[in-house]
mmCIF file of N, CA and C in Angstrom:
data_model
loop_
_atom_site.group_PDB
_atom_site.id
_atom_site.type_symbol
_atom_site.label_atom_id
_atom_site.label_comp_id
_atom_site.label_asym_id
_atom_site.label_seq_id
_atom_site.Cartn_x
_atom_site.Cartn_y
_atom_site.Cartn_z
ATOM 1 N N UNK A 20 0.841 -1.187 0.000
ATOM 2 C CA UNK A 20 0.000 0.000 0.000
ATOM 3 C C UNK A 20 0.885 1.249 0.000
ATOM 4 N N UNK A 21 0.609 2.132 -0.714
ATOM 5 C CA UNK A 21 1.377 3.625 -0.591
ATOM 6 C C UNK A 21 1.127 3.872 0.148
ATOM 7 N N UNK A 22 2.312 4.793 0.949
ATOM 8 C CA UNK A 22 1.703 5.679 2.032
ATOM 9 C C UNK A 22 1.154 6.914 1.223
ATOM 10 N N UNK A 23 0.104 7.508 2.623
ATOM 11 C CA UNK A 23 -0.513 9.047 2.498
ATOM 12 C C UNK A 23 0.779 10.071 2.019
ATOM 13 N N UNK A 24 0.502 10.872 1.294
ATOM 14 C CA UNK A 24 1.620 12.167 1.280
ATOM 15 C C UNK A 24 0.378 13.525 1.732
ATOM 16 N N UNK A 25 1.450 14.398 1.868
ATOM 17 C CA UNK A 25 0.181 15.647 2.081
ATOM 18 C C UNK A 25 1.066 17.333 1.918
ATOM 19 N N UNK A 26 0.854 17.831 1.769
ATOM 20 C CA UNK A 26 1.563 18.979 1.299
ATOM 21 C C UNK A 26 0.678 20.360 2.055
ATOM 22 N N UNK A 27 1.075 21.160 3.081
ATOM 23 C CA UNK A 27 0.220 22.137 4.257
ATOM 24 C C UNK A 27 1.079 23.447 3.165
ATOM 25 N N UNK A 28 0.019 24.014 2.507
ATOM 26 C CA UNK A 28 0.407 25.667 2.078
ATOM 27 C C UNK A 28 0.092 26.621 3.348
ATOM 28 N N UNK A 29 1.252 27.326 3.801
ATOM 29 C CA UNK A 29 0.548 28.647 4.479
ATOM 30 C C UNK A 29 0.997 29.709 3.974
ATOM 31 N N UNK A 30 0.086 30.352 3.409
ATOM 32 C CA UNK A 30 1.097 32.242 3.669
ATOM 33 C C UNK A 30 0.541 33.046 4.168
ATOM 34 N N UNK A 31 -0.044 32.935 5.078
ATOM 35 C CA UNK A 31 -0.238 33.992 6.433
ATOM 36 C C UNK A 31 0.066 33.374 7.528
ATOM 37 N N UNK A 32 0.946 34.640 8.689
ATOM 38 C CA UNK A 32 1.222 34.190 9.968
ATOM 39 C C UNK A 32 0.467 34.043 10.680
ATOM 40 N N UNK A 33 -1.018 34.512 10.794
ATOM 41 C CA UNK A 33 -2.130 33.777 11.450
ATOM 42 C C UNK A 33 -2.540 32.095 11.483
ATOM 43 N N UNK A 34 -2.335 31.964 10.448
ATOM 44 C CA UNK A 34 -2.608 30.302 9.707
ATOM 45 C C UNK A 34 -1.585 29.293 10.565
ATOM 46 N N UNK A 35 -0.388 29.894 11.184
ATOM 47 C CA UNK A 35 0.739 28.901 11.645
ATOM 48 C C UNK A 35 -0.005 28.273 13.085
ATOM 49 N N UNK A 36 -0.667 28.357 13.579
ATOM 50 C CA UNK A 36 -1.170 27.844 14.752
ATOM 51 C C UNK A 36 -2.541 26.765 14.378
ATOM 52 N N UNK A 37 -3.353 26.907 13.780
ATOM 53 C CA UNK A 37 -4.041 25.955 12.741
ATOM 54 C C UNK A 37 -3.691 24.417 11.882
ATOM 55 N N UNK A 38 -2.346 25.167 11.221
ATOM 56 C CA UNK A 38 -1.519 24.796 10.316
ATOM 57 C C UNK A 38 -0.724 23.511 11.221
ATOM 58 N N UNK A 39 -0.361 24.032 12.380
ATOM 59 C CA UNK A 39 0.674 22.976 13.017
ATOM 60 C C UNK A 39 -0.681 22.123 13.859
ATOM 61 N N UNK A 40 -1.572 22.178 14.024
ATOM 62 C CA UNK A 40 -2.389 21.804 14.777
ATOM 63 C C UNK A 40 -2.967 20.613 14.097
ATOM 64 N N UNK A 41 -3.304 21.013 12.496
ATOM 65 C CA UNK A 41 -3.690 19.845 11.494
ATOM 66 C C UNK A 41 -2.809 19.038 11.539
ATOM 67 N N UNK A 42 -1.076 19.385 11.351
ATOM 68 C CA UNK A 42 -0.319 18.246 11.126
ATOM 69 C C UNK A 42 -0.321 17.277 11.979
ATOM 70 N N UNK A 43 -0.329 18.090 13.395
ATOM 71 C CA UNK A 43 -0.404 17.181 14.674
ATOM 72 C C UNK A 43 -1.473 15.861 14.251
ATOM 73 N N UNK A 44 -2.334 16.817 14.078
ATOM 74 C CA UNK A 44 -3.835 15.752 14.175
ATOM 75 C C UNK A 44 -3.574 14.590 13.107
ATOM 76 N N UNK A 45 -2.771 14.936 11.873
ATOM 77 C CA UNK A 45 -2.697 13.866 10.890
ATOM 78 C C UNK A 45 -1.648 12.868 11.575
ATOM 79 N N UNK A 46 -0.478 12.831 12.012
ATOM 80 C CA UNK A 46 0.333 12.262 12.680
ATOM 81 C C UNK A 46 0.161 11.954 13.572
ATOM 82 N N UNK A 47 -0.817 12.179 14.577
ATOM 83 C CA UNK A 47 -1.614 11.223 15.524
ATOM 84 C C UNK A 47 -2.553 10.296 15.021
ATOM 85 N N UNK A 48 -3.234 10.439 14.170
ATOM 86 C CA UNK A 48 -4.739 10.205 13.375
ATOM 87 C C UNK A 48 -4.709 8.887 12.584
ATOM 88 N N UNK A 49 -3.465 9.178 11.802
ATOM 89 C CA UNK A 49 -3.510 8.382 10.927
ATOM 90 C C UNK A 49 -2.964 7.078 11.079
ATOM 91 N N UNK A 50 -3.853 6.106 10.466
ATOM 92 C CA UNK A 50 -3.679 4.648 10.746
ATOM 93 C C UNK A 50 -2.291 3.882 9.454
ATOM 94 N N UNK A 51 -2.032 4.997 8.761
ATOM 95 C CA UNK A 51 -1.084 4.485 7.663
ATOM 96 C C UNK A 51 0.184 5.544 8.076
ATOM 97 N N UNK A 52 1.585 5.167 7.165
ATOM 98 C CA UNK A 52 2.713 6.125 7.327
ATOM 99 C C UNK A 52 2.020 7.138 6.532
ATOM 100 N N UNK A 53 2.453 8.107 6.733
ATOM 101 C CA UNK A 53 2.046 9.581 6.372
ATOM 102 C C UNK A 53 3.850 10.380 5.828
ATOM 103 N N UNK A 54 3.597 10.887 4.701
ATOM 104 C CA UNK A 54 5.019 11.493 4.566
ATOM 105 C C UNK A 54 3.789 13.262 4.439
ATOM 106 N N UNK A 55 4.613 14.264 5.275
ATOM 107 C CA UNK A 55 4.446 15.635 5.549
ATOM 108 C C UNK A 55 5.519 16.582 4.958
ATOM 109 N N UNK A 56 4.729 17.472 4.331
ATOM 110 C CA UNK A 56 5.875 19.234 4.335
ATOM 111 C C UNK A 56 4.590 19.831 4.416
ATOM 112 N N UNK A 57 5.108 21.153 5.342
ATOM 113 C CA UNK A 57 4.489 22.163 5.183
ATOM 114 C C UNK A 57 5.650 23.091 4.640
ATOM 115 N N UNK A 58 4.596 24.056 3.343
ATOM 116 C CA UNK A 58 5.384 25.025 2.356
ATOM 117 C C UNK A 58 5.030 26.222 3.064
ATOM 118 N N UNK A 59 5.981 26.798 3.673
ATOM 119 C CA UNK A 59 5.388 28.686 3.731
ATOM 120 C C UNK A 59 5.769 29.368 2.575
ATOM 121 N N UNK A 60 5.120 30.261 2.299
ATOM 122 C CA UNK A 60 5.375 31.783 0.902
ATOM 123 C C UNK A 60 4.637 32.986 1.603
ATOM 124 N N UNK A 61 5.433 33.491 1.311
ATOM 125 C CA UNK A 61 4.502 35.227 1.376
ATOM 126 C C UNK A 61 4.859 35.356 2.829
ATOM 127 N N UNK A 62 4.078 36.204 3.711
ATOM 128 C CA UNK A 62 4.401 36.277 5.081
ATOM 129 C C UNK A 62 4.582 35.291 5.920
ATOM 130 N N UNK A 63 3.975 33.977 5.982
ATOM 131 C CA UNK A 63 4.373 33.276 6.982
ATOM 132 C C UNK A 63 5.355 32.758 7.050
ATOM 133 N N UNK A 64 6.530 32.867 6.030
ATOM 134 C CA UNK A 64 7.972 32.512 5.914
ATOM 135 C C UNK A 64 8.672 32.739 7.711
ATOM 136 N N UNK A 65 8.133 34.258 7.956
ATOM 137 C CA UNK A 65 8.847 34.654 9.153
ATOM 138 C C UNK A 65 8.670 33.488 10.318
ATOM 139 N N UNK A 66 7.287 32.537 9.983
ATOM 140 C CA UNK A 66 7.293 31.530 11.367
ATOM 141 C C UNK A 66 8.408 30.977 11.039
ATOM 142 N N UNK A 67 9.586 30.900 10.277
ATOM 143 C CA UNK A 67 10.749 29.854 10.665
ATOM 144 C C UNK A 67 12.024 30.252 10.795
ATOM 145 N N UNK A 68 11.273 31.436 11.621
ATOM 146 C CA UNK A 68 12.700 32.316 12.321
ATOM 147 C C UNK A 68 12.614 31.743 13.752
ATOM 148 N N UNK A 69 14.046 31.844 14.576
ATOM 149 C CA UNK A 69 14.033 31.078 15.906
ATOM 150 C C UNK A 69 13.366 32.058 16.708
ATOM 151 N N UNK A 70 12.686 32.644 16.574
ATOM 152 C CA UNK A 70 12.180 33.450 17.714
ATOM 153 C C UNK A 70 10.584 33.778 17.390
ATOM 154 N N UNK A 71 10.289 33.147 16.368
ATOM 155 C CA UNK A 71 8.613 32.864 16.579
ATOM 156 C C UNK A 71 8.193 31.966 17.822
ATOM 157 N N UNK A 72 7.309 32.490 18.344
ATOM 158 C CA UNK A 72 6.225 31.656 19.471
ATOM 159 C C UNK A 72 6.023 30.736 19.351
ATOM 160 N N UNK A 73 6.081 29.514 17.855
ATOM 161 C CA UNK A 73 5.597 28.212 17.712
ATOM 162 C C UNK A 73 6.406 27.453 17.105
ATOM 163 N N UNK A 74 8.195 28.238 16.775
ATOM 164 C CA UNK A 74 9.511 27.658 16.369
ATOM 165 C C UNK A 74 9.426 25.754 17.599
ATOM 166 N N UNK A 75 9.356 26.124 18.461
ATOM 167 C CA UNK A 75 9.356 24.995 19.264
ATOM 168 C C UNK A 75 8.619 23.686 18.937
ATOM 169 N N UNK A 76 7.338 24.414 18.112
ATOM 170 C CA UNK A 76 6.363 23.233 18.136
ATOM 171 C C UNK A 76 7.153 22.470 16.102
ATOM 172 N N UNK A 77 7.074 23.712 15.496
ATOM 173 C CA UNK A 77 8.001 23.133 14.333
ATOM 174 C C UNK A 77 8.760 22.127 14.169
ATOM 175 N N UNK A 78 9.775 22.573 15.557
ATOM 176 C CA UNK A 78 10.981 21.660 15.747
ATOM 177 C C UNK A 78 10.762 20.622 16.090
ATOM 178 N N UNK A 79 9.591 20.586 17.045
ATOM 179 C CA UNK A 79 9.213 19.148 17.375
ATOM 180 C C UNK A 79 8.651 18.256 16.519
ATOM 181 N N UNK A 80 7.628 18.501 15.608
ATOM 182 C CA UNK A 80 7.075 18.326 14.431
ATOM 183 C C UNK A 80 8.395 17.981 13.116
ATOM 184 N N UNK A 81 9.444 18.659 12.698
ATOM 185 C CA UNK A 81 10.025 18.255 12.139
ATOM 186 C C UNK A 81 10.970 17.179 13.017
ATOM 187 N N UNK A 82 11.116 16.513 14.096
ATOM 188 C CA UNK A 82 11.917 15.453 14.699
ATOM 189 C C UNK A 82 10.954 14.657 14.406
ATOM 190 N N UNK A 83 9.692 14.528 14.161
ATOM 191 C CA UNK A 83 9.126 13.060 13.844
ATOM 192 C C UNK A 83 8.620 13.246 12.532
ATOM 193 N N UNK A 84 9.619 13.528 11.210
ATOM 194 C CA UNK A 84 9.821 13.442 10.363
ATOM 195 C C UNK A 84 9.098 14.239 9.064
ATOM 196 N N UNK A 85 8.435 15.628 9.497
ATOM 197 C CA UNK A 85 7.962 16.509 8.869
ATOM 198 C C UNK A 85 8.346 17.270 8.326
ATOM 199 N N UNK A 86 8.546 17.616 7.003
ATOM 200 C CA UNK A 86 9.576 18.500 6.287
ATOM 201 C C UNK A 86 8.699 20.079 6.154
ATOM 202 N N UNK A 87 9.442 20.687 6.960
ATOM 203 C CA UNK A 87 9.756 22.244 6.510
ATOM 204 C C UNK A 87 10.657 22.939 5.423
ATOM 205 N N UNK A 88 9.496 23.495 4.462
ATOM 206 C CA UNK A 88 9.886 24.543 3.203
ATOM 207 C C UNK A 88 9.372 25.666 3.023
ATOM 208 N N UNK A 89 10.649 27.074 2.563
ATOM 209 C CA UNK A 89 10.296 28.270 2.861
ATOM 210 C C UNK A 89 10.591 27.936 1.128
ATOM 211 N N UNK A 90 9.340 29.288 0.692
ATOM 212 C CA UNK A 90 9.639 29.913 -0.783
ATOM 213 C C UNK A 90 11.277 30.919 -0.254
ATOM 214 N N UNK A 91 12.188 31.228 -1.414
ATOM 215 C CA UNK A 91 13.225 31.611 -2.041
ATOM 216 C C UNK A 91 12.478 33.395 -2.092
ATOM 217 N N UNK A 92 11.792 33.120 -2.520
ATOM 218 C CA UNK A 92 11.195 34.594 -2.942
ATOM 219 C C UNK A 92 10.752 35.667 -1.944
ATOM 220 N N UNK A 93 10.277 34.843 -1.318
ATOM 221 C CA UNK A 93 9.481 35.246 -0.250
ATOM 222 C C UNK A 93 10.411 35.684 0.993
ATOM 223 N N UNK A 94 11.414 34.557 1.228
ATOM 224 C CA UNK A 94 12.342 35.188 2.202
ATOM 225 C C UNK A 94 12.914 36.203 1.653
ATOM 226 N N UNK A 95 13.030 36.742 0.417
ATOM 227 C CA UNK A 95 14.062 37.736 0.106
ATOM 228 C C UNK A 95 12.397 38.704 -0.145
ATOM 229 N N UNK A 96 11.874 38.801 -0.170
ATOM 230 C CA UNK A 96 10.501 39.672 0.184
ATOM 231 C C UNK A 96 10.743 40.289 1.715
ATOM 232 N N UNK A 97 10.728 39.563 2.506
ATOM 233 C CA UNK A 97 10.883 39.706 3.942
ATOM 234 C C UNK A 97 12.223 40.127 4.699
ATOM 235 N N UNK A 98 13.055 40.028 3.418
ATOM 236 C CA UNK A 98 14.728 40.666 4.058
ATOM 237 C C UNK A 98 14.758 39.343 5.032
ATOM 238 N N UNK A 99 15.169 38.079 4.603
ATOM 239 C CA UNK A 99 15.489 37.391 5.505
ATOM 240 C C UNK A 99 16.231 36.369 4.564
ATOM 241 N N UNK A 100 17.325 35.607 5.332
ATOM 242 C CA UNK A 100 17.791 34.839 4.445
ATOM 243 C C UNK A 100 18.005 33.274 5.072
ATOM 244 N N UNK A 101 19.000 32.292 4.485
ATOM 245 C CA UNK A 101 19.126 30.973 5.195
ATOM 246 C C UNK A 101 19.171 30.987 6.614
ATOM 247 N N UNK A 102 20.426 31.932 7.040
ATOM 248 C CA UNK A 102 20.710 32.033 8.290
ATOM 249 C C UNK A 102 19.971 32.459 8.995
ATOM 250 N N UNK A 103 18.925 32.933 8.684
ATOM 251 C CA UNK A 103 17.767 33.831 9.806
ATOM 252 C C UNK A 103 16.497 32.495 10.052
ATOM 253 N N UNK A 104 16.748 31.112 8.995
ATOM 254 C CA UNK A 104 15.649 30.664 9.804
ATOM 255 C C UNK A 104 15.852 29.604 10.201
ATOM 256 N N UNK A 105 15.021 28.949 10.840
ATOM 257 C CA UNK A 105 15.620 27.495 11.473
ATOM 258 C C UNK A 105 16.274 26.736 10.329
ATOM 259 N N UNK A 106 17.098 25.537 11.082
ATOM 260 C CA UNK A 106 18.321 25.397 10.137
ATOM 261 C C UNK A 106 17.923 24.324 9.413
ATOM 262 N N UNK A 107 16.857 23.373 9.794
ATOM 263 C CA UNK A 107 16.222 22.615 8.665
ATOM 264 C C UNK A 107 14.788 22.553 7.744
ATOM 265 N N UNK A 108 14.816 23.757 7.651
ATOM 266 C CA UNK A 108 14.194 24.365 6.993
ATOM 267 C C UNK A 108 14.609 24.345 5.168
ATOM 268 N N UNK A 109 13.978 23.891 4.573
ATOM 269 C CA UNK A 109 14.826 23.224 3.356
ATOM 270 C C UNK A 109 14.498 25.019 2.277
ATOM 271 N N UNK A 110 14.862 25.758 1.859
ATOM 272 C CA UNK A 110 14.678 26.512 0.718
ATOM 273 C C UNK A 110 14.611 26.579 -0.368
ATOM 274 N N UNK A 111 13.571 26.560 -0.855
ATOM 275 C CA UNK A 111 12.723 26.166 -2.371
ATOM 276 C C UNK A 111 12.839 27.245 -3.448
ATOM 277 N N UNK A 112 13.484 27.629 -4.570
ATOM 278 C CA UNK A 112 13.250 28.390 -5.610
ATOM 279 C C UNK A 112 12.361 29.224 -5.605
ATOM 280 N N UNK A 113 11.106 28.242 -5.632
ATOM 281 C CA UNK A 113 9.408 28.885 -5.745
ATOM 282 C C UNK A 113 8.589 28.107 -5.331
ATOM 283 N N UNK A 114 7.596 28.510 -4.895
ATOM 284 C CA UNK A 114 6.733 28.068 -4.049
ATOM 285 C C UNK A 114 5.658 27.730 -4.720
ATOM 286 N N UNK A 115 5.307 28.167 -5.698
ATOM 287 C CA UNK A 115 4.515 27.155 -6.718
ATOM 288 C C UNK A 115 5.042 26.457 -7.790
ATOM 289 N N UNK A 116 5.893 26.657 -8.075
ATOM 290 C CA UNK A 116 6.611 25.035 -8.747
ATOM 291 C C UNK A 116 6.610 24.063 -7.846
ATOM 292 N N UNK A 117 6.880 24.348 -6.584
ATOM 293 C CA UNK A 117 7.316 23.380 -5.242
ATOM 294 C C UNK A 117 5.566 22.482 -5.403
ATOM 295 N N UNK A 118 4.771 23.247 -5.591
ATOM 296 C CA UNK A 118 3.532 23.389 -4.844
ATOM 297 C C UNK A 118 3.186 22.043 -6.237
ATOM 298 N N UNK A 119 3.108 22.527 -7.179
ATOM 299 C CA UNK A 119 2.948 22.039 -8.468
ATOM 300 C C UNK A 119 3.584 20.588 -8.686
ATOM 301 N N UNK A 120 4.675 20.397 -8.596
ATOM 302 C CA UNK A 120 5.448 19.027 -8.659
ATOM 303 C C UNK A 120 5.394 18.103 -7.340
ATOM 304 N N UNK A 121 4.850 18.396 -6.041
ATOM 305 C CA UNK A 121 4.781 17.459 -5.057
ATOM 306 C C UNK A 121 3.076 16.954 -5.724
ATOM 307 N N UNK A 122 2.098 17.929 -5.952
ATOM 308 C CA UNK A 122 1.012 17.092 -6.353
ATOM 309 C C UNK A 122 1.227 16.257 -7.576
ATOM 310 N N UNK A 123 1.936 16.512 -8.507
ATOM 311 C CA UNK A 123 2.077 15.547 -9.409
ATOM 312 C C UNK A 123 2.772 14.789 -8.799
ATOM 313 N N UNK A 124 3.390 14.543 -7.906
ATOM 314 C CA UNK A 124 3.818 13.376 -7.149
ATOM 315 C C UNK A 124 2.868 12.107 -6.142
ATOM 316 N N UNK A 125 1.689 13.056 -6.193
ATOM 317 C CA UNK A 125 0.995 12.385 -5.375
ATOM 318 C C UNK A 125 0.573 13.457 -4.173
ATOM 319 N N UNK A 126 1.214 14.228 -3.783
ATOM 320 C CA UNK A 126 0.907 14.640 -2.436
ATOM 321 C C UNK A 126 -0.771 15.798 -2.770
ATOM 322 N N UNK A 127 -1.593 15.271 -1.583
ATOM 323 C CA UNK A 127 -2.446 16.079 -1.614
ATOM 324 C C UNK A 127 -2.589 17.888 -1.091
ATOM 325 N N UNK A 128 -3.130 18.220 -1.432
ATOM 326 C CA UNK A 128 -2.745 19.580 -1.522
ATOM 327 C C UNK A 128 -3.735 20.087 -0.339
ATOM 328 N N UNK A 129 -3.048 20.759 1.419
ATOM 329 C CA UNK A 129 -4.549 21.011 2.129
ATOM 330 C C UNK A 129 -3.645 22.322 2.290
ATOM 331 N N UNK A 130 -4.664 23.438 2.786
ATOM 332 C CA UNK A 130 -4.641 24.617 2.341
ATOM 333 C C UNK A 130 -5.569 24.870 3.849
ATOM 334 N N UNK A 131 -4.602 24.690 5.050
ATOM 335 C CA UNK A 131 -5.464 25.588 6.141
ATOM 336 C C UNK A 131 -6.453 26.945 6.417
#
Protein backbone atom coordinates (compact mmCIF):
# COMPACT_ATOMS: atom_id res chain seq x y z
CA UNK A 1 0.00 0.00 0.00
CA UNK A 2 1.38 3.63 -0.59
CA UNK A 3 1.70 5.68 2.03
CA UNK A 4 -0.51 9.05 2.50
CA UNK A 5 1.62 12.17 1.28
CA UNK A 6 0.18 15.65 2.08
CA UNK A 7 1.56 18.98 1.30
CA UNK A 8 0.22 22.14 4.26
CA UNK A 9 0.41 25.67 2.08
CA UNK A 10 0.55 28.65 4.48
CA UNK A 11 1.10 32.24 3.67
CA UNK A 12 -0.24 33.99 6.43
CA UNK A 13 1.22 34.19 9.97
CA UNK A 14 -2.13 33.78 11.45
CA UNK A 15 -2.61 30.30 9.71
CA UNK A 16 0.74 28.90 11.64
CA UNK A 17 -1.17 27.84 14.75
CA UNK A 18 -4.04 25.96 12.74
CA UNK A 19 -1.52 24.80 10.32
CA UNK A 20 0.67 22.98 13.02
CA UNK A 21 -2.39 21.80 14.78
CA UNK A 22 -3.69 19.84 11.49
CA UNK A 23 -0.32 18.25 11.13
CA UNK A 24 -0.40 17.18 14.67
CA UNK A 25 -3.83 15.75 14.17
CA UNK A 26 -2.70 13.87 10.89
CA UNK A 27 0.33 12.26 12.68
CA UNK A 28 -1.61 11.22 15.52
CA UNK A 29 -4.74 10.21 13.37
CA UNK A 30 -3.51 8.38 10.93
CA UNK A 31 -3.68 4.65 10.75
CA UNK A 32 -1.08 4.49 7.66
CA UNK A 33 2.71 6.12 7.33
CA UNK A 34 2.05 9.58 6.37
CA UNK A 35 5.02 11.49 4.57
CA UNK A 36 4.45 15.64 5.55
CA UNK A 37 5.88 19.23 4.34
CA UNK A 38 4.49 22.16 5.18
CA UNK A 39 5.38 25.03 2.36
CA UNK A 40 5.39 28.69 3.73
CA UNK A 41 5.37 31.78 0.90
CA UNK A 42 4.50 35.23 1.38
CA UNK A 43 4.40 36.28 5.08
CA UNK A 44 4.37 33.28 6.98
CA UNK A 45 7.97 32.51 5.91
CA UNK A 46 8.85 34.65 9.15
CA UNK A 47 7.29 31.53 11.37
CA UNK A 48 10.75 29.85 10.66
CA UNK A 49 12.70 32.32 12.32
CA UNK A 50 14.03 31.08 15.91
CA UNK A 51 12.18 33.45 17.71
CA UNK A 52 8.61 32.86 16.58
CA UNK A 53 6.23 31.66 19.47
CA UNK A 54 5.60 28.21 17.71
CA UNK A 55 9.51 27.66 16.37
CA UNK A 56 9.36 25.00 19.26
CA UNK A 57 6.36 23.23 18.14
CA UNK A 58 8.00 23.13 14.33
CA UNK A 59 10.98 21.66 15.75
CA UNK A 60 9.21 19.15 17.37
CA UNK A 61 7.07 18.33 14.43
CA UNK A 62 10.02 18.25 12.14
CA UNK A 63 11.92 15.45 14.70
CA UNK A 64 9.13 13.06 13.84
CA UNK A 65 9.82 13.44 10.36
CA UNK A 66 7.96 16.51 8.87
CA UNK A 67 9.58 18.50 6.29
CA UNK A 68 9.76 22.24 6.51
CA UNK A 69 9.89 24.54 3.20
CA UNK A 70 10.30 28.27 2.86
CA UNK A 71 9.64 29.91 -0.78
CA UNK A 72 13.23 31.61 -2.04
CA UNK A 73 11.19 34.59 -2.94
CA UNK A 74 9.48 35.25 -0.25
CA UNK A 75 12.34 35.19 2.20
CA UNK A 76 14.06 37.74 0.11
CA UNK A 77 10.50 39.67 0.18
CA UNK A 78 10.88 39.71 3.94
CA UNK A 79 14.73 40.67 4.06
CA UNK A 80 15.49 37.39 5.51
CA UNK A 81 17.79 34.84 4.44
CA UNK A 82 19.13 30.97 5.19
CA UNK A 83 20.71 32.03 8.29
CA UNK A 84 17.77 33.83 9.81
CA UNK A 85 15.65 30.66 9.80
CA UNK A 86 15.62 27.50 11.47
CA UNK A 87 18.32 25.40 10.14
CA UNK A 88 16.22 22.61 8.67
CA UNK A 89 14.19 24.36 6.99
CA UNK A 90 14.83 23.22 3.36
CA UNK A 91 14.68 26.51 0.72
CA UNK A 92 12.72 26.17 -2.37
CA UNK A 93 13.25 28.39 -5.61
CA UNK A 94 9.41 28.88 -5.74
CA UNK A 95 6.73 28.07 -4.05
CA UNK A 96 4.51 27.16 -6.72
CA UNK A 97 6.61 25.04 -8.75
CA UNK A 98 7.32 23.38 -5.24
CA UNK A 99 3.53 23.39 -4.84
CA UNK A 100 2.95 22.04 -8.47
CA UNK A 101 5.45 19.03 -8.66
CA UNK A 102 4.78 17.46 -5.06
CA UNK A 103 1.01 17.09 -6.35
CA UNK A 104 2.08 15.55 -9.41
CA UNK A 105 3.82 13.38 -7.15
CA UNK A 106 1.00 12.39 -5.38
CA UNK A 107 0.91 14.64 -2.44
CA UNK A 108 -2.45 16.08 -1.61
CA UNK A 109 -2.74 19.58 -1.52
CA UNK A 110 -4.55 21.01 2.13
CA UNK A 111 -4.64 24.62 2.34
CA UNK A 112 -5.46 25.59 6.14
Amino acid sequence: MEKMKAIFHIDEMEKWSLTLINVRNLLRDSEEEVEIEVLANSSAVKGFTPDFELAHVITKQNAKGVKFSACKNALEACDLGKNDILEFVRVVPNSMIELIQKQKEGFAYIRP
